[in-house]
């Protein structure tokens, strides 16, 4: 093949590379198996004992999900729906829990040390033995949690009432 002198082989190789890129390139799409669980609706999903530290759960709906003993340290759970989910013994230390609905969830023996739980509903949540040490909670939710706080966390030895600063 003869190319006009003004194009040359360098231009042909660049054009070929561009065509190959356009033909074989795949867009980056967040799959459930990746580090991003955002906008995911997976009711009943089992993520128990998984290392999910630093993961994103933005606008995730995981009703009746099993996250028992999961490592969710520094994870971001915002605008999430975790109704009737099992977080028994989960480590949510340092996590951002903004506008999360836990209604009916099990947070017993969970670690919420230094977690930020703003505009979050803990209605009908089992918090027996949960450790909220240095967590940031809305004042109303903190008072509601104190009404039913009991037990001692099995990992830290801290009483739930003490970690919430209940009077």
Coordinates of C-alpha atoms in Angstrom, one line a residue:
X1 CA 0.0 0.0 0.0
X2 CA 1.3 3.4 -0.9
X3 CA 0.4 6.4 1.2
X4 CA 0.7 9.9 0.1
X5 CA 3.9 11.4 1.5
X6 CA 2.0 13.9 3.7
X7 CA 0.4 11.0 5.8
X8 CA 3.3 8.6 6.2
X9 CA 3.4 5.4 8.3
X10 CA 3.3 7.2 11.6
X11 CA -0.2 8.5 10.8
X12 CA -1.3 5.1 9.7
X13 CA -0.2 3.5 12.9
X14 CA -1.9 6.1 15.0
X15 CA -5.1 5.7 13.0
X16 CA -4.9 1.9 13.5
X17 CA -4.4 2.3 17.2
X18 CA -7.4 4.6 17.4
X19 CA -9.6 2.2 15.5
X20 CA -8.5 -0.7 17.8
X21 CA -9.2 1.4 20.9
X22 CA -12.7 2.2 19.7
X23 CA -13.5 -1.4 18.7
X24 CA -12.1 -3.2 21.8
X25 CA -12.5 -0.6 24.6
X26 CA -15.1 -1.4 27.3
X27 CA -16.8 1.2 29.5
X28 CA -16.1 0.9 33.2
X29 CA -19.4 -0.3 34.8
X30 CA -19.8 -1.0 38.5
X31 CA -20.6 -4.7 38.9
X32 CA -21.8 -6.2 42.1
X33 CA -18.5 -8.0 42.4
X34 CA -16.5 -4.7 42.5
X35 CA -15.7 -2.3 45.3
X36 CA -18.8 -0.2 44.5
X37 CA -22.2 -1.3 45.7
X38 CA -23.8 2.0 44.9
X39 CA -27.3 2.1 43.4
X40 CA -27.5 -1.6 43.8
X41 CA -30.7 -3.4 44.7
X42 CA -29.8 -6.8 46.2
X43 CA -32.4 -7.8 48.7
X44 CA -31.3 -10.9 50.7
X45 CA -27.7 -10.7 49.5
X46 CA -25.2 -12.6 51.7
X47 CA -22.0 -10.6 52.4
X48 CA -21.3 -12.1 55.8
X49 CA -17.7 -12.3 57.0
X50 CA -16.6 -10.3 53.9
X51 CA -13.9 -7.6 53.9
X52 CA -15.9 -4.6 52.7
X53 CA -13.7 -1.9 54.3
X54 CA -13.8 1.4 52.4
X55 CA -16.5 0.2 50.1
X56 CA -19.3 2.5 48.7
X57 CA -22.9 1.7 49.4
X58 CA -24.5 4.9 48.1
X59 CA -28.2 4.6 47.5
X60 CA -28.0 0.8 48.0
X61 CA -31.1 -1.1 48.8
X62 CA -30.3 -4.3 50.6
X63 CA -33.3 -5.4 52.6
X64 CA -32.8 -8.6 54.6
X65 CA -29.1 -8.6 53.6
X66 CA -26.7 -10.7 55.7
X67 CA -23.6 -8.7 56.7
X68 CA -22.9 -10.6 59.9
X69 CA -19.3 -10.1 61.1
X70 CA -18.5 -8.1 57.9
X71 CA -15.6 -5.6 57.9
X72 CA -17.2 -2.3 56.9
X73 CA -14.5 -0.1 58.4
X74 CA -14.5 3.4 56.8
X75 CA -17.2 2.3 54.4
X76 CA -19.7 4.9 53.0
X77 CA -23.3 3.9 53.5
X78 CA -25.4 6.9 52.6
X79 CA -29.0 7.0 51.5
X80 CA -29.0 3.3 52.1
X81 CA -32.0 1.0 52.9
X82 CA -31.0 -1.9 55.1
X83 CA -34.4 -2.9 56.5
X84 CA -34.4 -6.1 58.5
X85 CA -30.7 -6.6 57.6
X86 CA -28.3 -8.6 59.8
X87 CA -25.2 -6.6 60.8
X88 CA -24.6 -8.7 64.0
X89 CA -20.9 -8.3 65.0
X90 CA -20.1 -6.2 61.9
X91 CA -17.3 -3.6 62.2
X92 CA -18.6 -0.2 61.1
X93 CA -15.9 1.8 62.8
X94 CA -15.2 5.1 61.1
X95 CA -18.0 4.5 58.6
X96 CA -20.2 7.3 57.2
X97 CA -23.8 6.3 57.8
X98 CA -25.7 9.3 56.5
X99 CA -29.4 9.0 55.9
X100 CA -29.4 5.2 56.4
X101 CA -32.7 3.4 57.2
X102 CA -31.9 0.5 59.5
X103 CA -35.5 -0.2 60.5
X104 CA -35.7 -3.7 62.0
X105 CA -32.0 -4.4 61.5
X106 CA -29.8 -6.3 63.8
X107 CA -26.7 -4.3 65.0
X108 CA -26.2 -6.4 68.0
X109 CA -22.5 -6.6 69.1
X110 CA -21.6 -4.3 66.1
X111 CA -18.8 -1.8 66.3
X112 CA -19.8 1.7 65.4
X113 CA -16.7 3.3 67.0
X114 CA -16.1 6.8 65.5
X115 CA -18.8 6.3 63.0
X116 CA -20.8 9.3 61.7
X117 CA -24.5 8.4 61.7
X118 CA -26.3 11.7 60.8
X119 CA -30.0 11.8 59.7
X120 CA -30.1 8.1 60.3
X121 CA -33.0 6.1 61.7
X122 CA -32.4 3.4 64.2
X123 CA -36.1 2.6 64.7
X124 CA -36.7 -0.9 65.9
X125 CA -33.0 -1.8 65.6
X126 CA -31.4 -4.4 67.9
X127 CA -28.4 -2.6 69.4
X128 CA -27.7 -5.1 72.3
X129 CA -23.9 -5.0 72.9
X130 CA -23.2 -2.5 70.1
X131 CA -20.3 -0.1 70.8
X132 CA -20.9 3.5 69.7
X133 CA -17.8 5.0 71.3
X134 CA -17.0 8.4 69.9
X135 CA -19.7 8.0 67.2
X136 CA -21.5 11.1 65.9
X137 CA -25.3 10.7 66.2
X138 CA -28.2 13.0 66.0
X139 CA -29.2 14.1 69.5
X140 CA -32.8 12.7 69.1
X141 CA -31.5 9.3 67.9
X142 CA -29.0 9.1 70.7
X143 CA -31.7 9.6 73.2
X144 CA -33.9 7.0 71.6
X145 CA -31.1 4.5 71.5
X146 CA -30.4 5.1 75.2
X147 CA -34.0 4.1 76.0
X148 CA -33.2 0.5 74.9
X149 CA -29.4 0.3 75.2
X150 CA -28.2 -2.8 77.0
X151 CA -25.4 -5.3 76.9
X152 CA -21.6 -5.2 76.5
X153 CA -19.7 -5.5 73.3
X154 CA -17.9 -8.9 73.1
X155 CA -14.8 -7.4 71.3
X156 CA -14.2 -4.2 73.2
X157 CA -15.9 -4.9 76.6
X158 CA -17.6 -1.6 76.4
X159 CA -21.2 -1.3 77.6
X160 CA -23.7 0.0 75.0
X161 CA -25.1 2.5 77.4
X162 CA -21.6 3.9 78.3
X163 CA -20.6 4.1 74.6
X164 CA -23.8 6.2 73.9
X165 CA -23.2 8.5 76.9
X166 CA -26.5 7.6 78.4
X167 CA -27.3 9.3 81.7

